[in-house]
XYZ file of C-alpha atoms in Angstrom:
680
model
C 67.967 75.946 76.725
C 65.884 77.895 74.247
C 67.821 80.762 72.697
C 66.325 84.079 73.864
C 64.544 86.062 71.186
C 66.921 88.922 70.474
C 65.399 89.975 67.161
C 64.058 93.501 66.801
C 61.882 94.812 63.989
C 63.912 97.121 61.703
C 61.631 100.093 62.318
C 61.504 99.700 66.109
C 64.154 101.074 68.390
C 65.355 99.246 71.473
C 63.498 100.047 74.709
C 66.552 101.684 76.266
C 66.856 103.922 73.201
C 63.161 104.785 73.340
C 63.663 105.834 76.949
C 66.888 107.731 76.290
C 67.015 109.455 72.846
C 70.690 110.346 73.417
C 71.419 106.669 72.756
C 69.969 106.790 69.236
C 73.311 107.307 67.426
C 74.659 104.226 69.218
C 71.718 101.905 68.599
C 73.650 100.068 65.839
C 76.309 99.183 68.446
C 73.661 97.895 70.865
C 72.016 95.856 68.116
C 75.390 94.475 67.063
C 76.024 93.383 70.647
C 72.692 91.588 70.703
C 73.455 89.888 67.404
C 76.910 88.811 68.557
C 75.380 87.270 71.679
C 72.761 85.497 69.597
C 75.428 84.036 67.328
C 77.605 82.941 70.262
C 74.669 81.256 71.991
C 73.862 79.468 68.747
C 77.467 78.239 68.468
C 77.416 77.031 72.079
C 74.135 75.194 71.600
C 75.441 73.498 68.465
C 78.629 72.356 70.185
C 77.377 71.636 73.722
C 73.589 71.476 73.586
C 72.948 74.465 75.832
C 74.643 77.301 77.679
C 74.235 75.497 81.007
C 75.922 72.360 79.623
C 78.711 74.548 78.243
C 79.273 75.821 81.791
C 80.431 72.460 83.126
C 84.196 72.660 82.675
C 84.656 72.036 86.401
C 82.940 68.670 86.017
C 85.489 67.627 83.402
C 88.717 69.420 84.302
C 90.653 68.971 87.510
C 90.291 65.954 89.804
C 86.857 64.337 89.530
C 85.752 60.951 90.827
C 84.093 58.591 88.346
C 81.801 56.294 90.337
C 81.041 54.164 87.272
C 84.662 53.362 86.465
C 85.675 53.601 90.126
C 88.554 55.985 90.111
C 89.652 59.571 89.584
C 90.023 61.374 86.286
C 92.462 64.244 86.251
C 92.301 66.598 83.277
C 93.943 69.923 82.534
C 93.668 72.340 79.614
C 97.204 73.323 78.650
C 97.449 73.444 74.837
C 101.005 74.779 74.609
C 102.504 72.543 77.302
C 105.014 69.837 76.342
C 104.135 67.469 79.154
C 101.981 67.188 82.292
C 102.461 64.920 85.299
C 100.271 64.534 88.364
C 102.371 64.577 91.530
C 101.529 64.289 95.197
C 101.869 62.287 98.347
C 100.049 59.442 96.568
C 103.123 58.821 94.379
C 105.869 60.129 96.633
C 105.993 63.391 94.667
C 107.698 61.544 91.841
C 107.432 63.946 88.912
C 107.764 61.195 86.326
C 105.470 58.572 87.888
C 102.039 59.713 86.658
C 102.134 61.272 83.183
C 99.067 62.707 81.462
C 98.198 62.048 77.832
C 97.364 64.954 75.552
C 94.000 64.711 73.840
C 91.795 66.948 71.727
C 91.651 70.717 72.183
C 94.788 70.783 74.307
C 93.260 68.826 77.206
C 95.586 66.395 79.000
C 94.228 63.493 81.075
C 95.016 60.485 83.230
C 92.807 57.955 85.006
C 93.685 56.770 88.513
C 91.755 53.617 89.319
C 90.686 52.648 92.811
C 92.401 49.315 92.201
C 95.763 51.051 92.241
C 95.151 54.250 94.207
C 92.253 53.746 96.639
C 94.533 53.543 99.676
C 96.906 56.250 98.443
C 94.641 58.908 96.903
C 92.292 59.674 99.770
C 90.468 62.524 101.470
C 93.111 65.142 102.475
C 95.758 63.821 100.049
C 98.000 66.601 98.714
C 98.771 67.030 95.029
C 99.905 69.362 92.250
C 100.383 69.133 88.502
C 103.920 69.288 87.106
C 103.855 71.273 83.873
C 106.685 71.038 81.350
C 106.840 73.919 78.877
C 109.323 75.380 76.418
C 110.403 77.706 79.244
C 111.104 74.917 81.720
C 109.118 72.892 84.246
C 107.174 73.918 87.339
C 104.805 72.425 89.886
C 101.464 74.207 89.497
C 98.053 74.216 91.138
C 95.317 72.842 88.833
C 93.081 75.487 87.238
C 89.788 74.144 88.606
C 91.218 73.121 91.978
C 88.473 72.795 94.605
C 90.678 73.167 97.673
C 94.102 74.732 98.223
C 95.860 74.567 101.587
C 98.962 76.383 102.752
C 101.848 74.794 104.609
C 102.316 76.826 107.813
C 106.100 76.481 107.643
C 107.005 76.820 103.968
C 103.904 78.922 103.075
C 103.637 76.783 99.943
C 100.136 76.018 98.614
C 99.135 72.554 97.452
C 95.931 71.053 96.196
C 94.045 68.822 98.595
C 91.681 66.014 97.699
C 88.330 66.897 99.255
C 85.913 63.982 99.342
C 84.360 63.601 102.810
C 82.535 60.355 103.526
C 79.195 62.027 104.181
C 77.892 64.812 101.922
C 76.608 68.027 103.466
C 72.867 67.909 104.206
C 71.102 71.090 103.093
C 67.941 72.170 104.913
C 67.230 75.333 102.908
C 64.802 73.825 100.411
C 62.064 76.314 101.284
C 64.270 79.368 100.732
C 63.364 81.354 97.633
C 65.127 84.626 96.864
C 61.977 86.352 95.621
C 60.078 85.459 98.796
C 62.661 86.859 101.199
C 64.395 89.610 99.244
C 61.795 91.877 97.737
C 64.315 94.711 97.966
C 67.944 93.976 98.868
C 69.296 95.286 102.168
C 72.880 94.143 101.893
C 75.328 93.465 104.703
C 78.800 93.473 103.134
C 81.171 91.399 105.219
C 84.470 89.586 105.474
C 84.474 86.356 107.471
C 88.105 86.555 108.535
C 87.827 89.969 110.201
C 84.383 89.347 111.721
C 85.651 88.299 115.152
C 86.765 90.579 117.967
C 89.807 88.457 118.758
C 93.058 89.226 116.962
C 92.915 86.243 114.611
C 91.365 84.961 111.395
C 87.683 84.251 111.942
C 85.939 81.148 110.641
C 82.783 80.308 108.702
C 81.403 78.560 111.784
C 82.069 81.521 114.071
C 80.412 83.838 111.583
C 77.340 81.603 111.369
C 77.055 81.420 115.144
C 77.875 84.969 116.164
C 77.350 87.353 113.244
C 74.335 85.930 111.417
C 72.020 86.563 114.403
C 73.154 90.206 114.413
C 72.489 90.589 110.691
C 69.031 89.056 111.060
C 68.188 91.207 114.083
C 69.146 94.377 112.205
C 66.816 93.471 109.341
C 69.328 92.970 106.529
C 68.168 90.315 104.075
C 71.364 89.818 102.031
C 74.908 88.902 102.965
C 77.639 89.901 100.545
C 80.617 87.678 101.316
C 84.063 88.955 100.414
C 87.283 86.968 99.998
C 85.687 83.523 99.639
C 87.590 82.601 96.462
C 91.074 81.432 97.442
C 93.785 84.084 97.392
C 97.422 83.767 98.495
C 97.734 87.183 100.177
C 95.306 87.794 103.029
C 95.810 91.563 102.826
C 94.421 91.730 99.276
C 90.897 91.668 100.805
C 90.304 88.689 98.501
C 90.647 90.634 95.260
C 93.805 88.907 93.944
C 92.283 85.487 93.343
C 94.477 82.495 92.539
C 92.079 79.526 92.727
C 88.663 80.416 91.360
C 86.904 77.198 92.361
C 88.467 76.871 95.815
C 86.819 78.009 99.037
C 89.373 79.960 101.028
C 90.783 77.476 103.525
C 91.780 80.301 105.881
C 88.233 80.411 107.197
C 87.409 76.684 107.212
C 86.239 73.843 105.022
C 83.779 73.800 102.114
C 81.223 72.125 104.386
C 81.594 74.912 106.924
C 80.898 77.521 104.249
C 77.847 75.501 103.236
C 76.757 75.517 106.879
C 77.026 79.320 106.961
C 74.942 79.711 103.793
C 72.407 77.130 104.948
C 72.011 78.954 108.268
C 71.619 82.274 106.473
C 68.869 80.836 104.287
C 67.082 79.428 107.311
C 67.139 82.942 108.776
C 65.631 84.388 105.593
C 68.914 85.893 104.378
C 70.200 85.541 100.813
C 73.947 85.184 100.264
C 75.852 86.886 97.440
C 79.402 86.036 96.428
C 81.809 88.868 95.737
C 83.077 87.328 92.497
C 86.300 88.509 90.862
C 86.329 87.846 87.118
C 87.930 91.168 86.250
C 91.502 90.010 86.861
C 93.617 87.365 88.601
C 96.728 87.230 90.728
C 99.945 87.192 88.678
C 101.612 84.607 90.942
C 102.625 81.501 89.012
C 103.178 79.371 92.104
C 99.533 79.668 93.179
C 97.621 81.009 90.164
C 97.012 80.586 86.438
C 99.579 82.959 84.967
C 101.571 81.469 82.059
C 100.235 78.033 82.965
C 101.145 76.302 79.700
C 104.193 78.458 78.930
C 102.549 80.270 76.019
C 102.481 83.632 77.774
C 98.727 83.809 77.256
C 96.213 80.930 77.531
C 93.745 82.260 80.115
C 95.047 85.815 79.783
C 95.962 88.201 77.002
C 99.543 87.773 75.835
C 101.993 90.637 76.165
C 101.321 93.994 77.829
C 97.555 93.727 77.263
C 97.503 90.866 79.748
C 98.716 93.055 82.615
C 96.487 95.455 84.515
C 98.246 98.835 84.677
C 97.048 99.670 88.182
C 96.385 96.400 89.963
C 99.596 94.442 89.266
C 97.540 91.480 88.091
C 96.599 89.455 85.013
C 93.722 90.207 82.621
C 91.509 87.479 81.171
C 91.122 87.007 77.425
C 87.307 87.034 77.324
C 87.270 86.315 73.587
C 88.861 82.883 74.098
C 86.103 80.201 74.167
C 87.908 78.168 76.840
C 88.161 81.259 79.054
C 84.457 81.954 78.613
C 83.786 78.351 79.562
C 86.110 78.508 82.586
C 84.496 81.651 83.994
C 80.907 80.615 83.238
C 81.561 77.229 84.840
C 82.894 79.091 87.844
C 79.572 80.905 88.248
C 77.614 77.671 87.906
C 79.835 75.961 90.473
C 79.251 78.591 93.165
C 75.511 78.701 92.497
C 74.978 74.947 92.566
C 77.624 73.592 94.929
C 77.237 76.298 97.595
C 73.711 77.632 96.963
C 74.831 81.231 96.514
C 71.972 83.497 95.468
C 73.870 85.700 93.060
C 77.009 87.722 92.619
C 78.484 91.128 93.132
C 80.839 91.421 90.156
C 83.994 93.251 91.161
C 85.842 95.623 88.841
C 83.282 95.713 86.026
C 84.600 99.063 84.766
C 87.992 97.455 84.247
C 86.333 94.729 82.174
C 84.232 97.023 80.008
C 87.023 99.147 78.516
C 90.489 98.597 77.131
C 91.727 101.482 79.279
C 90.109 99.829 82.362
C 88.799 103.191 83.539
C 92.295 104.218 84.621
C 92.359 108.021 84.777
C 89.293 108.342 82.545
C 86.440 110.735 83.278
C 83.306 109.482 81.545
C 81.601 112.551 80.139
C 80.184 111.543 76.733
C 78.129 108.624 75.426
C 80.732 108.051 72.719
C 83.093 106.709 75.392
C 80.705 103.826 76.112
C 80.351 102.627 72.529
C 83.557 103.613 70.762
C 86.769 101.688 70.100
C 87.758 101.708 73.786
C 84.833 99.427 74.659
C 85.967 95.817 75.127
C 83.339 93.957 73.113
C 84.695 90.552 74.189
C 84.205 91.433 77.864
C 80.718 92.799 77.193
C 79.800 89.557 75.424
C 81.116 87.554 78.382
C 79.040 89.604 80.842
C 75.940 89.073 78.697
C 76.626 85.328 78.661
C 77.140 85.405 82.428
C 73.886 87.207 83.174
C 72.019 84.891 80.802
C 73.471 81.795 82.481
C 72.844 82.939 86.052
C 69.220 83.813 85.409
C 68.730 80.456 83.691
C 70.260 78.473 86.546
C 68.680 80.265 89.505
C 65.397 82.084 89.366
C 65.544 85.448 91.094
C 69.338 85.417 91.399
C 70.818 88.851 91.999
C 73.577 90.347 89.867
C 75.246 93.545 91.064
C 77.854 95.396 89.016
C 80.641 97.483 90.493
C 80.888 100.052 87.714
C 81.885 103.669 88.041
C 81.575 104.514 84.333
C 77.774 104.576 84.240
C 77.438 102.429 81.118
C 73.841 102.858 79.853
C 71.976 99.554 79.830
C 74.347 97.710 82.143
C 71.409 96.944 84.425
C 68.731 96.421 81.816
C 67.618 93.097 80.283
C 69.557 91.954 77.237
C 66.353 91.915 75.170
C 66.002 95.660 75.805
C 69.551 96.422 74.687
C 71.257 95.923 78.047
C 73.877 93.686 79.604
C 71.540 91.952 82.057
C 72.642 92.963 85.552
C 69.968 93.739 88.165
C 71.721 96.494 90.117
C 74.731 98.755 89.914
C 76.592 100.149 92.908
C 76.008 103.881 93.430
C 79.729 104.526 93.706
C 79.445 108.296 93.474
C 77.455 108.532 96.715
C 80.161 107.518 99.236
C 82.707 109.574 97.305
C 80.406 112.570 97.650
C 80.022 112.146 101.413
C 83.747 111.839 101.978
C 84.493 114.948 99.886
C 81.757 116.879 101.664
C 83.001 116.012 105.139
C 86.615 116.482 104.162
C 86.424 119.800 102.322
C 83.310 121.735 103.332
C 82.000 123.269 106.544
C 78.574 122.103 107.696
C 77.258 125.616 107.160
C 78.256 125.488 103.490
C 76.478 122.294 102.473
C 74.553 122.782 99.252
C 71.283 120.888 99.572
C 70.519 121.190 95.864
C 73.831 119.529 95.095
C 73.133 116.871 97.721
C 69.702 116.158 96.222
C 71.161 115.921 92.711
C 73.961 113.561 93.752
C 71.664 111.165 95.587
C 68.969 111.077 92.896
C 71.153 111.203 89.772
C 70.793 107.722 88.300
C 69.533 106.244 85.085
C 65.789 105.695 84.793
C 64.970 102.010 84.619
C 68.306 100.853 86.066
C 68.376 99.952 89.743
C 71.085 101.239 92.055
C 72.512 99.996 95.348
C 72.825 103.052 97.579
C 75.435 103.175 100.321
C 77.081 105.844 102.421
C 80.250 103.785 102.805
C 81.519 100.314 101.921
C 84.764 98.444 102.518
C 86.538 100.949 100.231
C 86.006 103.788 102.694
C 86.927 101.600 105.690
C 90.379 100.632 104.427
C 93.539 101.997 105.990
C 94.549 105.220 104.256
C 90.970 106.457 104.232
C 88.505 106.950 107.067
C 85.017 105.729 107.796
C 82.230 108.285 108.123
C 82.315 107.902 111.877
C 86.013 108.732 111.879
C 85.615 111.706 109.547
C 82.827 113.016 111.768
C 84.317 112.418 115.209
C 88.024 111.830 114.641
C 89.957 111.330 117.903
C 86.849 112.009 119.993
C 85.556 108.585 118.965
C 88.157 107.103 121.333
C 87.667 109.406 124.292
C 84.118 110.818 124.334
C 81.745 107.965 123.514
C 80.583 107.409 127.087
C 76.823 107.417 127.358
C 76.529 110.648 129.356
C 79.421 112.569 127.776
C 78.033 115.800 126.207
C 81.072 116.348 123.977
C 79.952 118.628 121.080
C 82.148 116.907 118.480
C 80.528 113.550 119.213
C 77.058 115.112 119.396
C 77.531 116.515 115.891
C 78.994 113.249 114.639
C 76.192 111.125 116.061
C 73.533 113.390 114.547
C 75.081 113.534 111.080
C 75.960 109.834 111.014
C 72.261 109.013 111.405
C 71.122 111.664 108.924
C 73.647 110.690 106.259
C 72.638 107.035 106.364
C 68.922 107.766 106.334
C 69.001 110.232 103.448
C 71.267 107.879 101.460
C 68.817 105.025 101.947
C 65.773 107.201 101.245
C 67.079 108.873 98.074
C 69.977 106.890 96.693
C 68.571 103.788 95.076
C 66.445 100.673 94.984
C 68.713 98.675 97.317
C 70.899 99.591 100.291
C 74.285 98.389 101.573
C 76.374 98.753 104.695
C 79.801 97.355 105.548
C 80.227 95.140 108.600
C 80.476 97.195 111.784
C 79.916 100.563 110.147
C 76.251 100.419 111.105
C 77.278 101.220 114.687
C 80.094 103.620 113.792
C 83.005 101.222 114.206
C 85.832 103.409 115.467
C 88.704 101.999 113.459
C 89.718 101.323 109.887
C 90.533 97.968 108.296
C 94.165 96.954 107.913
C 95.140 93.325 107.404
C 98.324 91.843 108.846
C 101.316 92.920 106.771
C 104.960 93.730 107.171
C 104.185 97.436 107.606
C 102.140 96.804 110.777
C 104.274 93.961 112.155
C 101.691 91.408 110.967
C 99.141 92.658 113.460
C 95.469 91.608 113.550
C 94.510 94.643 115.631
C 92.713 96.374 112.755
C 91.540 93.208 110.980
C 88.660 92.595 113.400
C 85.308 94.013 114.503
C 84.797 95.264 118.053
C 81.238 94.048 118.673
C 81.630 94.704 122.399
C 81.469 98.450 121.720
C 77.975 98.137 120.246
C 76.899 95.814 123.062
C 78.207 98.028 125.875
C 75.250 99.846 127.531
C 77.603 102.568 128.773
C 78.747 103.640 125.304
C 77.059 105.579 122.503
C 77.684 103.033 119.742
C 74.488 101.305 120.859
C 72.457 104.308 119.715
C 73.807 104.212 116.161
C 73.072 100.482 116.052
C 69.535 101.042 117.319
C 68.939 103.747 114.710
C 70.225 101.528 111.906
C 67.848 98.764 112.979
C 64.899 101.171 113.141
C 65.807 102.687 109.777
C 66.047 99.310 108.027
C 62.852 98.136 109.701
C 60.983 101.243 108.542
C 62.239 100.917 104.967
C 61.425 97.217 104.743
C 57.975 97.395 106.304
C 56.984 100.361 104.114
C 58.506 98.893 100.911
C 60.337 102.190 100.539
C 62.917 100.988 98.016
C 60.228 99.558 95.749
C 58.739 103.023 95.327
C 59.715 105.239 92.420
C 62.044 108.194 92.661
C 61.456 110.720 95.427
C 59.554 113.959 94.866
C 61.230 117.112 96.123
C 58.820 119.161 98.242
C 61.032 121.834 99.771
C 64.644 122.983 99.475
C 65.307 125.810 101.934
C 68.975 126.927 101.787
C 68.501 129.591 104.476
C 67.333 127.129 107.111
C 69.185 124.158 105.559
C 65.958 122.162 105.377
C 65.305 119.528 102.717
C 61.901 117.841 102.474
C 60.773 115.169 100.035
C 58.235 112.393 99.554
C 58.895 108.802 98.587
C 56.611 105.800 98.823
C 53.924 107.876 100.540
C 56.316 108.873 103.354
C 57.423 112.442 104.106
C 61.123 112.924 104.907
C 62.195 116.106 106.683
C 65.919 116.870 107.084
C 67.207 119.917 108.935
C 70.980 120.103 108.422
C 71.365 123.494 110.112
C 74.088 123.499 112.743
C 71.970 125.292 115.356
C 68.690 126.670 114.002
C 65.461 124.976 115.028
C 62.324 126.385 113.433
C 58.917 126.209 115.123
C 55.776 126.157 112.973
C 57.744 125.234 109.870
C 55.189 125.054 107.048
C 55.627 123.071 103.871
C 53.638 121.559 101.035
C 52.620 117.884 101.052
C 51.091 116.102 98.044
C 48.483 114.155 100.024
C 46.194 115.752 102.632
C 45.395 113.930 105.846
C 46.705 113.152 109.299
C 50.380 112.332 109.803
C 52.546 111.008 112.597
C 56.302 110.686 113.068
C 57.396 107.063 112.575
C 61.129 107.716 112.857
C 63.029 110.580 114.467
C 66.804 110.787 114.659
C 66.294 113.128 117.643
C 64.646 110.392 119.711
C 66.440 109.657 123.017
C 66.650 105.968 122.109
C 69.031 107.085 119.332
C 70.960 109.568 121.537
C 68.836 112.489 120.341
C 67.703 115.475 122.381
C 64.014 114.521 122.423
C 62.845 117.855 121.030
C 60.150 116.303 118.825
C 57.056 114.729 120.363
C 56.567 111.440 118.504
C 53.074 111.058 119.958
C 51.610 114.076 118.189
C 49.284 113.737 115.202
C 49.802 116.380 112.535
C 46.897 117.384 110.283
C 47.255 119.091 106.959
C 45.697 122.494 106.352
C 45.059 124.611 103.273
C 47.291 127.575 102.655
C 47.996 129.304 99.353
C 45.656 126.784 97.715
C 47.847 123.801 98.634
C 47.899 121.273 101.459
C 50.546 121.893 104.080
C 51.926 120.516 107.321
C 53.407 122.483 110.194
C 56.224 120.962 112.259
C 58.806 121.935 114.805
C 61.893 121.308 112.668
C 64.876 120.986 114.982
C 68.526 121.387 114.045
C 70.480 118.366 112.806
C 67.387 116.200 112.840
C 65.750 113.822 110.383
C 62.054 112.970 110.622
C 59.973 110.442 108.714
C 56.202 110.922 108.708
C 53.459 108.592 107.519
C 49.738 109.092 107.062
C 47.510 107.556 109.709
């Protein structure tokens, strides 16, 4: 790999500084970050040849078959360990039978030839590594384990040899991210809770039953949660133990490949929700204190413990940890054909304080001593590697701090992500619905919140994600309709609470999509107003699956109103995709009318009209438009097909007229209605 040109002429400022003069005092920090990356890439190239070759730890460590020598190599990095032994059903779990020999750089190894082990070490064989340290000896799961399975009786996890006779046959060769995902419309989902039955769903069920729904709605990206193996189902997949293992709860590696292959053949990219911000603290299943040193993969002492998540924190400055995590990204991209990553917990990575209780209000907080320069270097290495390995791959950062440059190219002074999650938007909606009457909504504040993002850095807009759906919070549908969502969703029920909720649910999603970013996300089921929260089986709910599922039958029932929210979501996504709305620049505010609660703006040549008034409909409502001509309504939330009141005639053609030396349109602007108009 050719090292990227990170040099900048002494008299020239970085592009992100040119665009934002407030960054000028911190340009030396940005330049230092570039230089540190350049030096690290140079070191990697000298030692390994290239960054991509550096990211091959998974091909060396763990259990790997050597077809030339005919047998398995098992290797493990454990520099402080006193002894390692491979144990499993192949040797009767004899902890002294198969010792490893310590080599260079703290890597232990043993070779298991087919001559001796072919009949004993086979597909589905169980194994662990017995690690002897100064603190004692324990059976552990290998760091780069490809498959971990849980005993249903003892609940103990073991490694499992996974080497099926026939390799998976991919048929997605024609899929290219750039061809199918011009702008990301992301369907965030969890395979296990994607069935209606009270059970753990599978990769195969998801491919058969959910993928067609996602395709029909128009979403072009899946964001898969909880794929990396985790011991506690209720963690939503965020306390990872085995970073290279496909969660066996949902099926086999081949079945995950089938899901991704099917998605690609439907024109849908697949993103992995990757967790490199922390790891589960469990020693029985995870990496914590693996070699007895108290550190190794993680920081030693208190720094290695996350103060809020009860988990372990990686030491990103350790070369072997960089290699482990970068290899992890390469593995998921190449072995499973993932199209990119949504990086979880980036704020926690970026700062020594992990964002805990910190309000980011000054630029100094981004570039001062609290910034974790090791983590920033790792993220720059990660974005460099991913873009090298897969053209067009998508990288999304979950960051609430607003770090300038996070989603700008490294050459411009950034970190290299493509998109950041607009985390302030769902928080705003929840606070608004929770604390303010409809009559008191401030449209100027709403406009500011939805459009307040850094120029040149793309944002994923969303009204709600899995965070808002979790037990303890409420989805938008629940905030809007509360108990009425259980008793008044019949098709012909005129209940006023539901009528309000249906209207605002549509308006909130449309205005979030239209104003909030350059990509859009929804969480599985929320597109049709799923009536219940998400709560995984746990002791507190008697291990019930009742809330860890999706009730698709509600959306499919022609006698219920959920169908209308689903139909509106499909129409909204279809409109945005066909008009390339999210590729357009920022919206232009045309009219903010607090008295009538009307907000009008233009984006991508479309005119968006929102009347949030609780009861006032205004005939002959006149407003400025930037382009004269003839317009028609291409989407109306008041349409009867979306459970509206049909007060707006979609067949009418509206012509602009001159008034006060500007071009204007006149519309009947009805209460709690959103309209989208296009020139004809």
